Amino acid sequence: MKILITRRTFPEAIKILEEFGAEVLVWDKSESPSRSELLDAVKDIDGMYAHITNEVDDELLSKAPKLKVISEFGVGYDNIDVTSASKLGIAVCNTPGILSESTADEAFALLATFARRTYDLPNIVKNGEWGDFDPLGYLASDIHHKTLGIVGMGRIGSEMAKRANGFNMNVVYHNRTKRDEEFGAKYMDSLDELLSVSDFVSLHNPLNESTTNLMSMKQFKLMKNSAILINTTRGPVVNQEDLYEALVNGEISGAALDVTVPEPIPSDHKLLSLDNCLIMPHVASATHDTRMKMALMCVENIISGLRGDFPPYCVNTDSIINNSRLKN
Ligand code: DGY
């Protein structure tokens, strides 16, 4: 049994797979495998511990005739063609839940950073530009009693709402469906309405066809000129050309992005030239504890799939129930 881990990981995770009896191939080079390296590496594997940088499409799946389970290190699995995997009876798994709090922590930290200007004022001090006390200088925005609009009230959105409650914010949300448990947030049945009342808009919806470019110029124009956008989901949910225009023209006041198109974003990208745009290197789940839990969950998914069971965090169980490769 061969398992490919397409990026370095914690030794604890590798050890569990080895103790299970698998031959573990870890891609521990400084860069992710190139397309051709990946196509070559999957040819005789039974399990793939995959990452966001791996495009798992028809072509790749056709090169991996023994592949039974793909275990994504992350909750988002938009890099995997689940329909094609399902047709072949391959289980696709992810790591839901365990990263929700860390992701919401980062989204809230970005909100607070922007509101209280902790990203730019320390530079004034460092540069020796801290002038005389000025009652009208360095003004920031309150967090308390401002309105946070949460787009996508899943696990991460709910954690964001809980954090906002602790800061005495008003919270509204938009979701495909109204939730029974609303975590102190008020449902808005249209995204447009949410955008027009929010001081901060935080995106927590998955990337798919209907959410690609969800935030484009029309949406930015609906937002308050003073509003801040926070994106910790996936880069393509925001139209970056339109975001740039919206930030330059004052349609919105700032944006904090953990995710971009492409990743990494080139250092000469025009968004990086703006003082009101803050970009993090896709690290919302990147704490030691959370990344460890994600690695162990990935391993749990793979082992259970290779034992012939449906993995606990399989996203396509219903689609492969009759043609699964897991029993082969
Ligand atoms: C996730 O879990 O989806 C993170 O963004 C890492 O890809």
CSV table of C-alpha atoms in Angstrom, one decimal, residues 7-227:
chain,number,residue,atom,x,y,z
A,7,ARG,CA,4.0,18.3,1.1
A,8,ARG,CA,6.0,17.9,4.3
A,9,THR,CA,4.0,17.1,7.4
A,10,PHE,CA,4.4,16.3,11.1
A,11,PRO,CA,6.4,13.2,11.9
A,12,GLU,CA,3.6,12.0,14.1
A,13,ALA,CA,1.3,11.8,11.1
A,14,ILE,CA,3.9,9.9,9.0
A,15,LYS,CA,4.5,7.5,11.9
A,16,ILE,CA,0.9,6.5,12.2
A,17,LEU,CA,0.7,5.7,8.5
A,18,GLU,CA,3.9,3.7,8.7
A,19,GLU,CA,2.6,1.8,11.7
A,20,PHE,CA,-0.5,1.0,9.7
A,21,GLY,CA,1.8,-0.7,7.3
A,22,ALA,CA,1.9,1.7,4.4
A,23,GLU,CA,4.8,2.8,2.3
A,24,VAL,CA,4.7,6.6,2.8
A,25,LEU,CA,6.2,8.9,0.1
A,26,VAL,CA,6.6,12.4,1.5
A,27,TRP,CA,7.2,15.2,-1.0
A,28,ASP,CA,9.4,17.2,1.3
A,29,LYS,CA,11.1,19.4,-1.3
A,30,SER,CA,11.0,23.2,-0.9
A,31,GLU,CA,8.4,23.5,-3.6
A,32,SER,CA,5.2,21.6,-4.3
A,33,PRO,CA,5.4,19.0,-7.0
A,34,SER,CA,5.1,20.4,-10.5
A,35,ARG,CA,2.3,19.1,-12.6
A,36,SER,CA,4.5,16.5,-14.4
A,37,GLU,CA,6.1,15.5,-11.1
A,38,LEU,CA,2.7,15.0,-9.5
A,39,LEU,CA,1.3,13.0,-12.5
A,40,ASP,CA,4.3,10.8,-12.2
A,41,ALA,CA,4.1,10.4,-8.4
A,42,VAL,CA,0.5,9.2,-8.3
A,43,LYS,CA,0.8,6.3,-10.7
A,44,ASP,CA,0.9,3.5,-8.2
A,45,ILE,CA,-0.5,5.1,-5.1
A,46,ASP,CA,-3.5,3.8,-3.1
A,47,GLY,CA,-3.9,6.9,-1.0
A,48,MET,CA,-3.2,10.6,-1.6
A,49,TYR,CA,-2.8,13.1,1.2
A,50,ALA,CA,-3.4,16.2,-0.9
A,51,HIS,CA,-3.0,20.0,-0.5
A,52,ILE,CA,-4.6,23.0,-2.0
A,53,THR,CA,-1.8,23.4,-4.5
A,54,ASN,CA,-2.5,20.0,-6.1
A,55,GLU,CA,-4.9,20.1,-9.0
A,56,VAL,CA,-6.7,16.8,-8.8
A,57,ASP,CA,-8.6,16.5,-12.1
A,58,ASP,CA,-9.6,13.9,-14.7
A,59,GLU,CA,-6.1,13.7,-16.1
A,60,LEU,CA,-4.5,13.0,-12.7
A,61,LEU,CA,-7.1,10.5,-11.7
A,62,SER,CA,-6.6,8.6,-15.0
A,63,LYS,CA,-2.9,8.2,-14.1
A,64,ALA,CA,-3.7,6.7,-10.7
A,65,PRO,CA,-5.6,3.5,-11.3
A,66,LYS,CA,-5.1,2.2,-7.8
A,67,LEU,CA,-6.1,5.3,-6.0
A,68,LYS,CA,-8.9,4.7,-3.5
A,69,VAL,CA,-8.9,7.7,-1.2
A,70,ILE,CA,-7.9,11.4,-1.5
A,71,SER,CA,-7.6,13.1,1.8
A,72,GLU,CA,-7.4,16.9,1.5
A,73,PHE,CA,-5.4,18.8,4.2
A,74,GLY,CA,-8.1,21.5,4.6
A,75,VAL,CA,-11.8,22.1,4.7
A,76,GLY,CA,-11.9,23.5,1.2
A,77,TYR,CA,-11.4,21.0,-1.5
A,78,ASP,CA,-12.1,23.1,-4.6
A,79,ASN,CA,-8.8,21.8,-6.1
A,80,ILE,CA,-10.3,18.4,-6.4
A,81,ASP,CA,-12.8,17.4,-9.2
A,82,VAL,CA,-15.1,15.5,-6.9
A,83,THR,CA,-17.5,14.6,-9.7
A,84,SER,CA,-14.7,12.8,-11.6
A,85,ALA,CA,-13.4,11.1,-8.5
A,86,SER,CA,-16.9,9.9,-7.6
A,87,LYS,CA,-17.4,8.4,-11.1
A,88,LEU,CA,-14.3,6.3,-10.4
A,89,GLY,CA,-15.4,5.4,-6.9
A,90,ILE,CA,-12.6,7.3,-5.2
A,91,ALA,CA,-13.4,8.7,-1.7
A,92,VAL,CA,-12.7,12.4,-1.3
A,93,CYS,CA,-12.2,13.6,2.3
A,94,ASN,CA,-11.4,16.9,4.1
A,95,THR,CA,-10.8,18.2,7.6
A,96,PRO,CA,-13.9,20.1,8.7
A,97,GLY,CA,-14.6,21.5,12.1
A,98,ILE,CA,-11.2,21.4,13.7
A,99,LEU,CA,-10.0,24.5,11.9
A,100,SER,CA,-13.1,26.6,12.2
A,101,GLU,CA,-12.0,28.4,15.4
A,102,SER,CA,-8.5,29.2,14.2
A,103,THR,CA,-9.9,30.5,10.9
A,104,ALA,CA,-12.4,32.7,12.7
A,105,ASP,CA,-9.7,33.9,15.1
A,106,GLU,CA,-7.7,35.1,12.1
A,107,ALA,CA,-10.7,36.7,10.4
A,108,PHE,CA,-11.5,38.5,13.6
A,109,ALA,CA,-7.9,39.5,14.1
A,110,LEU,CA,-7.9,41.1,10.6
A,111,LEU,CA,-11.2,42.9,11.4
A,112,ALA,CA,-9.7,44.3,14.6
A,113,THR,CA,-6.4,45.1,12.9
A,114,PHE,CA,-8.2,47.2,10.4
A,115,ALA,CA,-10.6,48.8,12.8
A,116,ARG,CA,-8.0,49.8,15.3
A,117,ARG,CA,-5.2,50.5,12.7
A,118,THR,CA,-2.7,48.2,14.4
A,119,TYR,CA,-1.3,47.5,10.9
A,120,ASP,CA,-0.3,51.0,10.1
A,121,LEU,CA,0.1,53.1,13.3
A,122,PRO,CA,3.1,51.1,14.6
A,123,ASN,CA,5.0,52.2,11.5
A,124,ILE,CA,4.4,55.8,12.4
A,125,VAL,CA,6.1,55.2,15.7
A,126,LYS,CA,8.9,53.2,14.2
A,127,ASN,CA,9.6,55.9,11.6
A,128,GLY,CA,9.9,58.6,14.3
A,129,GLU,CA,6.7,60.3,13.0
A,130,TRP,CA,4.7,60.1,16.3
A,131,GLY,CA,3.8,63.8,16.7
A,132,ASP,CA,2.3,65.9,19.5
A,133,PHE,CA,-0.9,64.6,21.0
A,134,ASP,CA,-3.7,65.4,18.5
A,135,PRO,CA,-7.3,64.8,19.5
A,136,LEU,CA,-8.2,64.4,15.9
A,137,GLY,CA,-5.1,62.4,14.8
A,138,TYR,CA,-4.8,58.7,14.2
A,139,LEU,CA,-8.5,58.1,14.5
A,140,ALA,CA,-9.7,54.5,14.1
A,141,SER,CA,-13.0,52.8,14.0
A,142,ASP,CA,-14.9,51.2,16.9
A,143,ILE,CA,-15.6,47.5,16.8
A,144,HIS,CA,-18.3,47.5,19.5
A,145,HIS,CA,-21.8,48.3,18.2
A,146,LYS,CA,-20.7,48.2,14.6
A,147,THR,CA,-22.4,45.8,12.3
A,148,LEU,CA,-20.6,42.7,11.0
A,149,GLY,CA,-22.1,41.0,8.0
A,150,ILE,CA,-21.2,37.3,7.7
A,151,VAL,CA,-21.5,35.8,4.3
A,152,GLY,CA,-21.9,32.0,4.7
A,153,MET,CA,-23.0,30.9,8.2
A,154,GLY,CA,-21.3,27.5,8.3
A,155,ARG,CA,-19.0,26.3,11.0
A,156,ILE,CA,-16.5,29.1,10.4
A,157,GLY,CA,-19.1,31.8,10.0
A,158,SER,CA,-20.7,30.7,13.3
A,159,GLU,CA,-17.4,31.0,15.1
A,160,MET,CA,-17.0,34.4,13.7
A,161,ALA,CA,-20.5,35.4,15.0
A,162,LYS,CA,-19.5,34.1,18.5
A,163,ARG,CA,-16.4,36.3,18.5
A,164,ALA,CA,-18.3,39.3,17.3
A,165,ASN,CA,-20.9,38.8,20.1
A,166,GLY,CA,-18.1,39.0,22.6
A,167,PHE,CA,-17.2,42.4,21.2
A,168,ASN,CA,-20.8,43.7,21.4
A,169,MET,CA,-21.2,43.9,17.7
A,170,ASN,CA,-24.5,43.7,15.8
A,171,VAL,CA,-24.2,40.6,13.6
A,172,VAL,CA,-26.2,39.9,10.4
A,173,TYR,CA,-25.7,37.0,8.1
A,174,HIS,CA,-26.6,35.7,4.7
A,175,ASN,CA,-26.6,32.0,3.9
A,176,ARG,CA,-28.3,29.8,1.3
A,177,THR,CA,-30.8,28.9,4.0
A,178,LYS,CA,-31.8,30.5,7.3
A,179,ARG,CA,-30.3,28.6,10.2
A,180,ASP,CA,-32.1,27.3,13.2
A,181,GLU,CA,-29.2,28.3,15.5
A,182,GLU,CA,-28.2,31.8,14.6
A,183,PHE,CA,-25.5,32.6,17.2
A,184,GLY,CA,-27.0,36.0,18.0
A,185,ALA,CA,-26.9,37.0,14.3
A,186,LYS,CA,-29.9,38.3,12.3
A,187,TYR,CA,-30.7,36.6,9.0
A,188,MET,CA,-30.8,38.8,5.8
A,189,ASP,CA,-32.4,37.1,2.9
A,190,SER,CA,-30.4,39.0,0.4
A,191,LEU,CA,-26.7,39.6,0.1
A,192,ASP,CA,-27.4,43.1,-1.2
A,193,GLU,CA,-29.2,44.0,2.0
A,194,LEU,CA,-26.4,42.6,4.2
A,195,LEU,CA,-23.8,44.6,2.2
A,196,SER,CA,-25.6,47.8,2.6
A,197,VAL,CA,-25.9,47.7,6.4
A,198,SER,CA,-22.5,46.2,7.3
A,199,ASP,CA,-19.5,48.0,8.6
A,200,PHE,CA,-17.4,44.9,8.2
A,201,VAL,CA,-18.2,42.1,5.7
A,202,SER,CA,-16.5,38.7,6.4
A,203,LEU,CA,-16.6,36.0,3.7
A,204,HIS,CA,-17.0,32.4,4.9
A,205,ASN,CA,-18.7,30.7,2.0
A,206,PRO,CA,-17.1,27.9,0.0
A,207,LEU,CA,-15.8,28.5,-3.5
A,208,ASN,CA,-17.9,27.1,-6.3
A,209,GLU,CA,-19.4,28.3,-9.6
A,210,SER,CA,-22.1,30.4,-7.9
A,211,THR,CA,-19.6,32.1,-5.5
A,212,THR,CA,-16.8,32.8,-8.0
A,213,ASN,CA,-16.6,36.6,-8.2
A,214,LEU,CA,-19.4,36.9,-5.7
A,215,MET,CA,-17.8,40.2,-4.6
A,216,SER,CA,-17.5,42.3,-7.7
A,217,MET,CA,-18.0,46.0,-8.4
A,218,LYS,CA,-21.8,45.9,-8.1
A,219,GLN,CA,-21.4,44.5,-4.6
A,220,PHE,CA,-18.7,46.9,-3.6
A,221,LYS,CA,-20.9,49.8,-4.7
A,222,LEU,CA,-23.6,48.5,-2.3
A,223,MET,CA,-21.2,48.5,0.6
A,224,LYS,CA,-20.7,51.5,2.8
A,225,ASN,CA,-17.8,53.7,1.8
A,226,SER,CA,-16.4,53.2,5.3
A,227,ALA,CA,-16.8,49.4,5.1
